XYZ file of C-alpha atoms in Angstrom:
687
model
C -19.139 8.108 -29.810
C -22.428 9.103 -28.221
C -22.698 8.768 -24.467
C -24.794 5.824 -23.348
C -28.239 6.530 -21.881
C -30.904 4.207 -20.431
C -33.204 2.517 -22.942
C -36.834 1.690 -22.286
C -36.709 -1.687 -24.040
C -33.558 -2.997 -22.322
C -32.293 -3.913 -18.902
C -30.355 -0.830 -17.751
C -27.480 -1.569 -15.401
C -25.517 1.178 -13.641
C -22.302 -0.069 -12.013
C -19.930 1.772 -9.698
C -16.771 0.713 -7.905
C -15.594 2.460 -4.757
C -13.732 5.633 -5.656
C -10.056 5.099 -4.781
C -8.215 7.730 -2.764
C -5.396 9.367 -4.686
C -2.937 9.356 -1.826
C -1.124 6.156 -2.772
C -0.647 3.409 -5.352
C -3.440 0.785 -5.279
C -2.467 -2.652 -3.995
C -3.975 -5.977 -5.043
C -6.516 -5.887 -2.220
C -7.862 -2.565 -3.496
C -8.002 -3.874 -7.040
C -9.942 -7.074 -6.346
C -12.073 -5.372 -3.702
C -13.683 -2.921 -6.085
C -12.509 -2.058 -9.607
C -11.675 -5.555 -10.882
C -14.800 -7.121 -9.387
C -16.952 -4.376 -10.922
C -15.165 -4.765 -14.261
C -16.005 -8.483 -14.363
C -19.685 -7.806 -13.731
C -19.759 -4.967 -16.274
C -18.197 -7.203 -18.943
C -20.645 -9.981 -18.092
C -23.603 -7.610 -18.398
C -22.392 -6.300 -21.752
C -21.974 -9.814 -23.153
C -25.534 -10.594 -22.045
C -26.756 -7.622 -24.033
C -27.674 -5.438 -21.050
C -27.409 -1.668 -21.472
C -24.512 -1.133 -19.078
C -22.705 1.928 -17.720
C -19.627 1.463 -15.506
C -18.563 4.614 -13.651
C -15.562 5.214 -11.415
C -12.985 7.883 -10.662
C -10.537 9.170 -8.107
C -11.658 10.476 -4.724
C -9.490 13.568 -4.358
C -10.816 15.658 -1.478
C -10.382 15.157 2.247
C -7.891 14.948 5.053
C -5.889 12.086 3.567
C -5.030 14.168 0.517
C -4.221 17.295 2.502
C -1.951 15.456 4.943
C -0.194 13.565 2.146
C 0.398 16.787 0.217
C 1.956 18.361 3.300
C 4.210 15.337 3.767
C 5.361 15.428 0.140
C 5.686 19.220 0.124
C 3.424 19.639 -2.902
C 0.050 21.226 -3.505
C -3.092 19.125 -3.285
C -3.599 19.551 -7.032
C -0.087 18.293 -7.756
C -0.544 15.309 -5.453
C -3.865 14.378 -7.059
C -2.423 14.633 -10.562
C 0.528 12.417 -9.611
C -1.463 9.621 -8.005
C -4.396 9.824 -10.382
C -1.953 9.062 -13.216
C -0.557 6.085 -11.257
C -4.060 4.772 -10.574
C -5.130 5.128 -14.191
C -1.946 3.467 -15.417
C -2.548 0.516 -13.095
C -6.190 0.123 -14.099
C -5.346 0.375 -17.785
C -2.754 -2.374 -17.358
C -5.337 -4.550 -15.619
C -7.729 -3.982 -18.551
C -10.368 -2.341 -16.357
C -12.945 -1.240 -18.916
C -14.584 1.837 -17.394
C -17.129 3.634 -19.498
C -15.879 6.771 -17.790
C -13.134 7.329 -15.209
C -13.510 10.769 -13.663
C -12.602 12.563 -10.448
C -14.287 14.437 -7.611
C -12.400 17.736 -7.911
C -14.783 19.249 -10.458
C -17.380 22.060 -10.546
C -20.054 19.377 -10.999
C -19.097 17.857 -7.644
C -19.386 21.210 -5.898
C -22.737 21.917 -7.579
C -24.367 18.609 -6.637
C -22.918 18.441 -3.093
C -24.140 21.928 -2.251
C -27.527 21.367 -3.900
C -28.100 18.186 -1.891
C -27.064 19.913 1.331
C -29.502 22.776 0.757
C -32.337 20.310 0.122
C -31.439 18.281 3.225
C -31.353 21.489 5.239
C -34.711 22.619 3.866
C -36.261 19.247 4.746
C -34.993 19.444 8.319
C -32.431 16.661 8.036
C -29.421 18.776 9.074
C -28.684 20.854 12.142
C -25.846 22.866 13.630
C -24.193 21.885 16.873
C -20.985 22.569 18.699
C -18.483 19.877 19.476
C -15.213 19.705 21.271
C -12.390 19.182 18.857
C -8.662 18.877 19.187
C -6.842 22.111 18.437
C -3.119 22.632 17.881
C -2.143 25.947 19.442
C 1.519 25.821 18.487
C 2.938 29.037 16.957
C 2.588 28.999 13.196
C -0.147 26.350 13.263
C -3.155 27.508 15.293
C -5.889 25.392 13.766
C -8.489 22.755 14.550
C -7.262 19.297 13.659
C -9.338 17.125 11.351
C -9.346 13.426 12.193
C -6.335 12.395 10.108
C -4.246 15.235 11.484
C -4.362 13.458 14.848
C -2.541 10.269 15.819
C -2.295 8.439 19.123
C -3.009 5.271 21.066
C -6.128 3.263 20.185
C -8.474 3.047 23.218
C -9.530 -0.476 22.167
C -6.364 -2.404 21.233
C -3.768 0.160 22.431
C -1.993 0.253 19.081
C 0.218 3.330 19.372
C -0.114 4.606 15.795
C -3.890 4.805 15.375
C -5.331 7.598 13.231
C -8.024 9.958 14.410
C -10.635 8.310 12.200
C -9.718 4.601 12.403
C -7.280 2.167 13.962
C -5.357 0.209 11.336
C -4.602 -2.519 13.865
C -8.072 -3.501 15.125
C -10.094 -1.767 12.381
C -12.433 0.128 14.721
C -13.747 3.532 13.653
C -12.681 6.314 16.000
C -13.188 9.952 16.827
C -9.976 11.952 17.416
C -11.023 12.769 20.986
C -11.148 9.046 21.816
C -7.421 8.576 21.221
C -5.171 8.126 24.202
C -2.046 10.315 24.214
C -3.124 12.267 21.087
C -0.516 14.143 19.077
C -0.618 16.516 16.120
C 0.502 14.764 12.956
C 2.303 17.853 11.715
C 4.427 18.873 14.694
C 3.945 16.129 17.300
C 2.565 18.588 19.854
C -0.170 17.583 22.290
C -3.391 19.287 21.139
C -5.995 20.845 23.424
C -9.789 20.581 23.340
C -11.768 23.566 22.056
C -15.351 24.025 20.947
C -16.196 24.513 17.266
C -19.443 24.462 15.311
C -20.331 21.922 12.619
C -23.223 20.695 10.478
C -24.747 17.301 11.302
C -26.851 14.899 9.255
C -29.835 13.965 11.425
C -29.736 10.235 10.723
C -32.210 9.300 13.516
C -34.957 11.065 11.536
C -34.170 8.834 8.541
C -33.613 5.618 10.484
C -37.077 4.066 10.110
C -37.047 4.616 6.344
C -33.486 3.302 6.075
C -34.299 0.131 8.053
C -37.432 -0.677 6.038
C -35.592 -0.032 2.784
C -32.548 -2.078 3.798
C -34.558 -5.096 4.948
C -36.383 -5.133 1.625
C -33.556 -4.353 -0.807
C -30.973 -6.687 0.750
C -33.341 -9.571 -0.021
C -34.539 -8.361 -3.431
C -31.016 -7.496 -4.560
C -29.502 -10.706 -3.134
C -26.767 -8.813 -1.343
C -23.631 -10.650 -0.331
C -23.912 -11.896 3.272
C -21.260 -9.552 4.650
C -22.917 -6.479 3.109
C -26.302 -7.442 4.527
C -24.923 -8.242 7.974
C -22.908 -5.033 8.284
C -25.838 -2.876 7.149
C -28.477 -4.397 9.415
C -26.155 -4.453 12.429
C -25.574 -0.714 12.011
C -29.287 -0.035 11.781
C -30.332 -2.306 14.640
C -27.870 -0.601 16.982
C -29.605 2.681 16.178
C -28.315 5.603 14.135
C -26.802 8.737 15.607
C -26.363 12.201 14.069
C -23.224 12.331 11.953
C -21.000 15.341 11.452
C -20.694 16.182 7.751
C -18.286 19.136 7.879
C -14.571 19.354 8.653
C -12.041 22.060 9.492
C -10.054 21.772 6.279
C -9.246 23.810 3.213
C -9.195 21.016 0.618
C -12.790 20.038 -0.152
C -16.210 21.201 -1.279
C -17.029 24.521 0.437
C -19.987 24.568 2.829
C -22.537 27.127 1.484
C -23.255 28.746 4.852
C -22.153 31.997 6.456
C -19.601 31.370 9.179
C -18.330 28.188 7.529
C -15.749 29.799 5.284
C -12.915 27.754 6.848
C -14.783 24.458 6.630
C -15.541 21.944 3.894
C -17.789 18.927 3.616
C -16.559 15.727 5.212
C -15.207 13.323 2.594
C -17.810 10.655 3.421
C -20.589 13.089 2.665
C -18.811 14.248 -0.462
C -17.246 11.037 -1.852
C -20.340 8.915 -2.713
C -21.842 11.946 -4.432
C -18.826 11.627 -6.718
C -20.537 8.765 -8.541
C -23.232 11.202 -9.592
C -20.973 14.130 -10.466
C -18.680 11.850 -12.484
C -21.728 10.659 -14.432
C -22.698 14.304 -14.909
C -19.284 14.975 -16.444
C -19.716 11.910 -18.667
C -23.150 12.997 -19.898
C -24.034 16.573 -18.807
C -27.464 16.414 -20.410
C -28.327 12.828 -19.552
C -26.974 12.099 -16.057
C -30.398 12.374 -14.449
C -31.680 9.618 -16.739
C -29.289 7.315 -14.875
C -29.454 8.772 -11.378
C -33.082 9.910 -11.125
C -34.681 6.929 -12.802
C -35.182 4.186 -10.165
C -37.926 2.452 -12.133
C -35.759 1.756 -15.179
C -32.205 1.593 -13.790
C -30.685 -0.965 -11.438
C -27.650 0.246 -9.471
C -24.900 -2.208 -8.493
C -22.078 -0.984 -6.251
C -18.793 -2.830 -5.585
C -16.566 -2.170 -2.564
C -14.595 -3.572 0.337
C -16.511 -4.377 3.502
C -15.187 -1.311 5.361
C -17.056 0.941 2.912
C -20.449 -0.744 3.315
C -22.111 1.547 5.930
C -21.367 4.635 3.864
C -23.105 3.105 0.834
C -25.958 1.308 2.597
C -26.800 3.789 5.356
C -25.344 7.274 4.940
C -25.506 7.696 1.142
C -29.048 6.275 0.770
C -30.219 8.528 3.616
C -28.692 11.550 1.882
C -30.358 10.669 -1.429
C -33.735 9.961 0.169
C -33.508 13.046 2.368
C -33.205 15.403 -0.607
C -36.741 14.492 -1.686
C -35.582 13.920 -5.278
C -36.337 10.563 -6.967
C -32.755 9.296 -6.925
C -31.690 5.878 -8.115
C -30.653 4.198 -4.858
C -28.494 1.084 -4.775
C -30.223 -2.214 -5.556
C -27.282 -4.516 -4.911
C -24.069 -4.069 -2.953
C -21.339 -6.585 -3.714
C -18.659 -6.566 -1.051
C -15.338 -8.253 -0.492
C -13.643 -9.239 2.725
C -9.902 -8.569 2.973
C -7.239 -10.010 0.699
C -4.198 -10.494 2.920
C -0.628 -10.911 1.782
C 1.491 -13.951 2.737
C -0.262 -14.326 6.134
C 0.009 -10.596 6.831
C -1.884 -7.477 5.828
C -1.503 -5.148 2.880
C -0.676 -1.701 4.174
C -0.499 1.388 2.019
C 1.120 3.443 4.750
C 3.754 0.783 5.515
C 4.355 -0.364 1.951
C 3.578 -4.005 2.765
C 2.235 -6.143 -0.103
C 2.117 -6.175 -3.889
C 1.138 -2.867 -5.436
C 0.000 -1.923 -8.924
C 3.356 -0.612 -10.064
C 5.024 -3.877 -8.969
C 2.550 -5.991 -10.910
C 3.205 -4.077 -14.104
C 6.940 -4.743 -13.753
C 6.544 -8.456 -12.978
C 6.713 -9.705 -16.598
C 3.773 -11.980 -15.795
C 0.807 -11.528 -18.177
C -2.139 -9.554 -16.879
C -4.487 -12.499 -17.409
C -2.617 -14.565 -14.850
C -2.989 -11.766 -12.304
C -6.675 -11.314 -13.091
C -7.277 -15.050 -12.881
C -5.507 -15.482 -9.566
C -7.174 -12.490 -7.906
C -10.637 -13.530 -9.068
C -10.110 -17.190 -8.174
C -9.092 -15.951 -4.699
C -11.760 -13.227 -4.461
C -12.614 -12.889 -0.748
C -16.375 -13.026 -1.158
C -17.361 -14.643 2.159
C -14.180 -14.556 4.248
C -10.673 -13.150 4.128
C -8.345 -14.812 1.627
C -4.585 -14.890 1.203
C -2.311 -13.886 -1.622
C 0.359 -16.608 -1.572
C 3.122 -16.814 -4.161
C 3.130 -20.612 -4.022
C -0.603 -20.663 -4.758
C -0.122 -18.080 -7.513
C 2.422 -20.261 -9.336
C 0.419 -23.455 -8.857
C -2.818 -21.937 -10.135
C -1.075 -20.772 -13.293
C 0.548 -24.146 -13.933
C -2.156 -26.548 -12.721
C -5.280 -24.664 -13.753
C -4.655 -22.170 -16.544
C -1.956 -24.142 -18.320
C -2.949 -27.751 -17.553
C -6.713 -27.300 -17.826
C -7.899 -24.447 -20.064
C -4.702 -24.022 -22.065
C -4.319 -27.751 -22.604
C -7.907 -28.227 -23.806
C -7.825 -25.365 -26.300
C -4.387 -26.198 -27.658
C -4.921 -29.960 -27.915
C -8.191 -29.680 -29.826
C -7.207 -26.875 -32.189
C -3.805 -28.374 -32.972
C -5.534 -31.609 -33.931
C -7.852 -29.700 -36.270
C -4.875 -27.887 -37.786
C -2.733 -31.022 -38.198
C -5.315 -33.595 -39.316
C -8.052 -31.508 -40.916
C -5.930 -28.835 -42.627
C -7.347 -26.279 -40.164
C -10.914 -26.964 -41.313
C -13.515 -27.754 -38.649
C -15.240 -31.064 -39.471
C -18.992 -31.584 -39.520
C -20.623 -33.668 -36.817
C -20.444 -37.375 -37.614
C -21.468 -40.135 -35.207
C -23.408 -39.033 -32.120
C -23.702 -41.374 -29.134
C -24.287 -41.417 -25.388
C -20.923 -39.767 -24.740
C -22.065 -36.745 -26.741
C -25.502 -36.525 -25.112
C -23.943 -36.808 -21.639
C -21.369 -34.201 -22.604
C -24.018 -31.706 -23.793
C -26.156 -32.320 -20.708
C -23.241 -31.707 -18.348
C -22.139 -28.544 -20.149
C -25.659 -27.111 -20.060
C -26.030 -27.856 -16.356
C -22.783 -26.033 -15.679
C -23.777 -23.184 -18.003
C -26.976 -22.636 -16.004
C -24.971 -22.520 -12.775
C -22.562 -20.043 -14.352
C -25.335 -17.612 -15.312
C -26.945 -17.901 -11.881
C -23.641 -17.192 -10.131
C -22.784 -14.230 -12.328
C -26.229 -12.653 -11.958
C -25.634 -12.694 -8.202
C -22.048 -11.373 -8.512
C -20.633 -14.656 -7.187
C -17.681 -14.172 -9.458
C -15.298 -16.599 -7.817
C -17.788 -19.405 -8.322
C -18.503 -18.216 -11.855
C -14.815 -18.508 -12.701
C -14.631 -21.940 -11.080
C -17.495 -23.081 -13.294
C -15.653 -21.843 -16.392
C -12.755 -24.071 -15.397
C -15.165 -26.932 -14.665
C -16.575 -26.629 -18.195
C -13.050 -26.656 -19.595
C -12.267 -29.724 -17.466
C -15.401 -31.397 -18.874
C -14.014 -30.717 -22.346
C -10.721 -32.352 -21.401
C -12.615 -35.347 -20.013
C -14.596 -35.655 -23.245
C -11.385 -35.763 -25.290
C -9.967 -38.339 -22.912
C -13.070 -40.554 -22.845
C -13.283 -40.360 -26.646
C -9.627 -41.403 -26.888
C -8.831 -38.633 -29.330
C -5.606 -39.589 -31.069
C -4.246 -40.578 -34.473
C -5.763 -44.049 -34.173
C -9.272 -42.626 -33.703
C -8.789 -40.346 -36.713
C -7.601 -43.275 -38.844
C -9.984 -46.000 -37.661
C -13.167 -44.114 -36.746
C -13.259 -40.875 -38.696
C -16.963 -40.089 -38.012
C -16.344 -40.253 -34.257
C -13.230 -38.088 -34.569
C -15.221 -35.569 -36.630
C -17.872 -35.311 -33.918
C -15.340 -34.966 -31.111
C -13.443 -32.169 -32.872
C -16.620 -30.348 -33.927
C -18.025 -30.338 -30.381
C -14.648 -29.497 -28.859
C -14.188 -26.537 -31.210
C -17.645 -25.262 -30.354
C -17.021 -25.677 -26.636
C -13.848 -23.627 -27.048
C -15.959 -20.952 -28.712
C -18.415 -21.022 -25.794
C -15.529 -20.816 -23.331
C -14.230 -17.728 -25.119
C -17.462 -15.975 -24.120
C -17.638 -17.351 -20.583
C -14.035 -16.449 -19.804
C -14.320 -12.962 -21.318
C -15.463 -11.155 -18.124
C -12.505 -12.587 -16.234
C -9.719 -12.707 -18.839
C -10.645 -10.556 -21.842
C -7.320 -10.877 -23.667
C -7.454 -14.667 -23.308
C -10.930 -14.525 -24.824
C -9.584 -12.392 -27.679
C -6.713 -14.838 -28.254
C -9.163 -17.750 -28.478
C -11.483 -16.121 -30.992
C -8.471 -15.042 -33.036
C -7.310 -18.649 -33.252
C -10.857 -19.709 -34.108
C -11.118 -16.917 -36.686
C -14.548 -16.111 -35.304
C -16.305 -13.005 -33.952
C -16.697 -12.504 -30.208
C -19.546 -14.641 -28.905
C -22.175 -13.461 -26.449
C -22.903 -15.392 -23.271
C -26.053 -17.418 -24.049
C -29.282 -15.957 -22.729
C -32.371 -17.861 -21.663
C -33.725 -18.004 -25.224
C -30.414 -19.447 -26.499
C -30.392 -22.423 -24.135
C -29.804 -25.295 -24.181
C -26.449 -24.937 -25.874
C -26.243 -27.426 -28.768
C -22.607 -27.086 -29.843
C -23.470 -25.904 -33.347
C -22.190 -22.305 -33.473
C -19.227 -23.145 -35.723
C -20.284 -25.417 -38.552
C -18.280 -27.846 -40.618
C -16.068 -26.241 -43.254
C -15.025 -23.258 -41.116
C -11.276 -22.600 -41.366
C -9.403 -21.675 -38.197
C -6.155 -19.759 -37.755
C -2.897 -21.222 -36.532
C -3.227 -22.477 -32.919
C -0.904 -21.069 -30.299
C -0.334 -21.523 -26.588
C -2.532 -19.404 -24.324
C -0.353 -19.707 -21.224
C 3.235 -20.516 -20.282
C 4.612 -22.337 -17.271
C 6.019 -20.431 -14.303
C 8.917 -22.465 -12.957
C 8.678 -23.474 -9.304
C 12.127 -22.004 -8.718
C 10.687 -18.570 -9.468
C 8.375 -18.661 -6.449
C 10.966 -17.549 -3.903
C 12.380 -15.007 -6.324
C 8.945 -13.450 -6.730
C 8.290 -13.476 -3.006
C 11.522 -11.631 -2.311
C 11.226 -9.301 -5.264
C 7.712 -8.187 -4.383
C 7.817 -8.286 -0.606
C 6.179 -4.874 -0.407
C 9.060 -2.603 0.615
C 9.675 -1.772 -3.032
C 6.768 0.683 -3.096
C 8.423 3.001 -0.592
C 10.359 4.819 -3.293
C 7.196 5.748 -5.144
C 4.627 6.103 -2.375
C 6.206 7.081 0.945
C 6.444 10.791 1.577
C 10.012 12.120 1.747
C 10.783 13.733 5.096
C 13.297 16.044 3.453
C 14.204 16.852 -0.108
C 16.182 13.640 -0.502
C 17.401 11.310 -3.204
C 15.474 8.196 -4.210
C 15.023 5.444 -1.648
C 18.010 3.160 -1.309
C 17.328 -0.349 -2.687
C 17.066 -2.974 0.013
C 18.933 -6.310 -0.148
C 16.791 -9.380 -0.738
C 15.799 -11.509 2.241
C 18.153 -14.333 3.061
C 17.172 -17.857 2.036
C 15.444 -18.930 5.224
C 15.422 -22.576 4.269
C 19.045 -22.817 3.152
C 20.449 -24.479 6.277
C 17.605 -26.965 6.507
C 17.862 -27.853 2.829
C 21.591 -28.404 3.166
C 21.093 -30.687 6.125
C 18.730 -32.906 4.187
C 20.763 -33.154 0.964
C 21.277 -36.495 -0.708
C 23.901 -38.774 0.810
C 24.098 -36.942 4.128
C 22.295 -37.685 7.344
C 20.097 -34.792 8.478
C 21.869 -32.603 11.003
C 20.000 -31.076 13.905
C 20.269 -27.338 13.283
C 21.495 -25.279 16.170
C 19.029 -22.945 17.779
C 21.802 -20.350 17.597
C 21.064 -19.998 13.887
C 17.782 -18.356 14.730
C 18.789 -15.447 16.913
C 16.378 -12.528 16.811
C 17.280 -9.515 14.727
C 19.866 -7.218 16.250
C 17.905 -4.214 14.951
C 16.143 -2.552 17.860
C 12.802 -0.842 17.413
C 10.735 0.391 20.346
C 7.489 -1.491 20.847
C 5.571 1.750 20.438
C 7.014 2.183 16.934
C 6.407 -1.354 15.717
C 3.777 -1.994 13.069
C 1.032 -4.620 13.562
C 2.855 -6.813 11.032
C 6.026 -6.682 13.146
C 4.167 -7.530 16.345
C 2.374 -10.405 14.639
C 5.615 -11.861 13.254
C 7.350 -11.453 16.608
C 4.591 -13.460 18.261
C 4.903 -16.164 15.595
C 8.698 -16.141 16.001
C 8.425 -16.643 19.775
C 5.852 -19.425 19.362
C 8.008 -21.239 16.794
C 11.121 -20.810 18.953
C 9.317 -22.441 21.872
C 8.366 -25.317 19.572
C 11.972 -25.819 18.450
C 13.249 -25.805 22.035
C 10.617 -28.348 23.004
C 11.603 -30.640 20.123
C 15.305 -30.349 20.939
C 14.671 -31.309 24.548
C 12.208 -34.110 23.786
C 13.311 -37.705 23.800
C 12.679 -39.554 20.556
C 12.064 -36.408 18.525
C 12.610 -37.109 14.825
C 15.500 -35.303 13.136
C 13.405 -34.367 10.116
C 10.738 -32.868 12.371
C 13.339 -30.696 14.088
C 14.801 -29.682 10.723
C 11.368 -28.618 9.492
C 10.640 -26.673 12.685
C 13.944 -24.791 12.554
C 13.425 -24.099 8.862
C 10.086 -22.466 9.678
C 11.763 -20.517 12.508
C 14.433 -19.260 10.116
C 11.805 -18.271 7.551
C 9.924 -16.244 10.172
C 13.189 -14.676 11.332
C 14.054 -13.645 7.763
C 10.622 -12.054 7.259
C 10.930 -10.178 10.552
C 14.428 -8.914 9.781
C 13.296 -7.790 6.345
C 10.455 -5.797 7.895
C 12.820 -4.241 10.435
C 15.363 -3.292 7.770
C 12.698 -1.805 5.495
C 11.324 0.176 8.432
C 14.674 1.562 9.583
C 16.441 2.083 6.246
C 16.887 5.732 5.230
C 14.595 6.908 2.467
């Protein structure tokens, strides 16, 4: 297969998703935040006939990789190979359809990074300066400490386990020298300050260009509100020079004398990975994508924490080289996807990770649907197991699955699997076509602006309109027997709407789309373009024979909700992702959380008066962890536990308090207690 290149007579769309670090298994927040969102847009563009290239790969250089390799007692190459395979396996399972999935540890990366640096230097956009940096002078170490080799207390929120580059608790970016009570990650020693020289990107010289460009492109490209706000707030505060080298061994070498023990900082190097990965995909044609701003539109997908690097630093680097680079037209960002009212945490193993999803025995389309229906486009959203089960049963099964199965089974049973020709057409049909076309226009508008959550909602709205049409038409055996022309029309339009839905749902659930067209015995349909509207419901004509209908989705029993919550509480990733402190056996399996609602449920069972639960049932965990060692999730749950305990005590002491209200309050207290104990046990259990 020939590598795809831009075409002069087509709309050329270049899509990237943020390059994932290869120091851990991706969790659901990572997946929806970049690769899955980009995959949906890439699939949409392809089905519209756009000439589309979707590029991604693993980000393999930097402090995070070097520190993780030290923790796991492996080489950086071995670590990258291990986690790259886990990433690729996860993305393959999720049906992420990259055109090319590369990596940053290649000669092409070194070539382009060094070439850009030399051009920036020649244009006067870099300079050398000295800076005070933390240095570990312990015997056998004796080295400057890059940001992630330093840990300590955050100066803003006083979280005790902040990294030298960012605090995981409050999210603020940090410099290692800002940490209170800093310590070396490797040996725990207190580092000292020493001067060292580094290269800086002179961002103030590029600020006026960056601001003018950003104000224009955020409007033209219809950026998501969070991406626009983050970018302009950075620029309006004023840019400062940014250090682009680090005292590390694992990275792209700096091509300067005296810098033999330094490499480029990962946030100089990483975005350039999009270009080098494209170069590895098409060595002769990469510049046609990346140095062709007139004919190529670049769309970049990422979480909100990555925005400044893609909207300020990377564009300034590209512009500063003086080469005609393709600079981003649209940034599509996501807020955070949280997990069961807490946060995903790679380092703590909290949340659902890719390897867990693959072992869940729940079809990939259900996962894709739920993540995209919950996509945090404008604000943080929550992954909730109860919501997950309900969306499968009440939306996929009861709406889309029901419509497709009901209509096609009727065709199979009453028409010998042969689609009828349109018979009687009345106001119900004209209203139906009008409504579908209105929704179809909204769908295209949403997808063109990467409002994928709304696009998926509209797909379900169109399916619901199909269900309503069947209901209003009273499709049943009596209609078939007594008014055959009407039944013919209803089944013809319904079959054609199913065909349209197969195209509209394809970006979100490609295997569901494939299952639909297989049952229809029809080729994959493109999403209608402007010249193909309005949709008239005449793609599949009378006489077409369909295949045997089958169910698209299956019910997830409500009883499975708690099982799933306990099974995928997050601690299960420790065995595969946490670094062993010694050469030890596999992590010991943890017992499932106790049924927090068991006592309350018992009290309210049939035939028995509700009993007021004793507050003694909700004693705090006996496991003792110092406050300084507690994770943000622990501190948050402890605060919730205290608040709920106060509520229970108030209810128990209040006159006229209802028994069922007390039962519910204690049940919630027990649930919080169980979550807290589970976190404590996972944290303290030997690995």
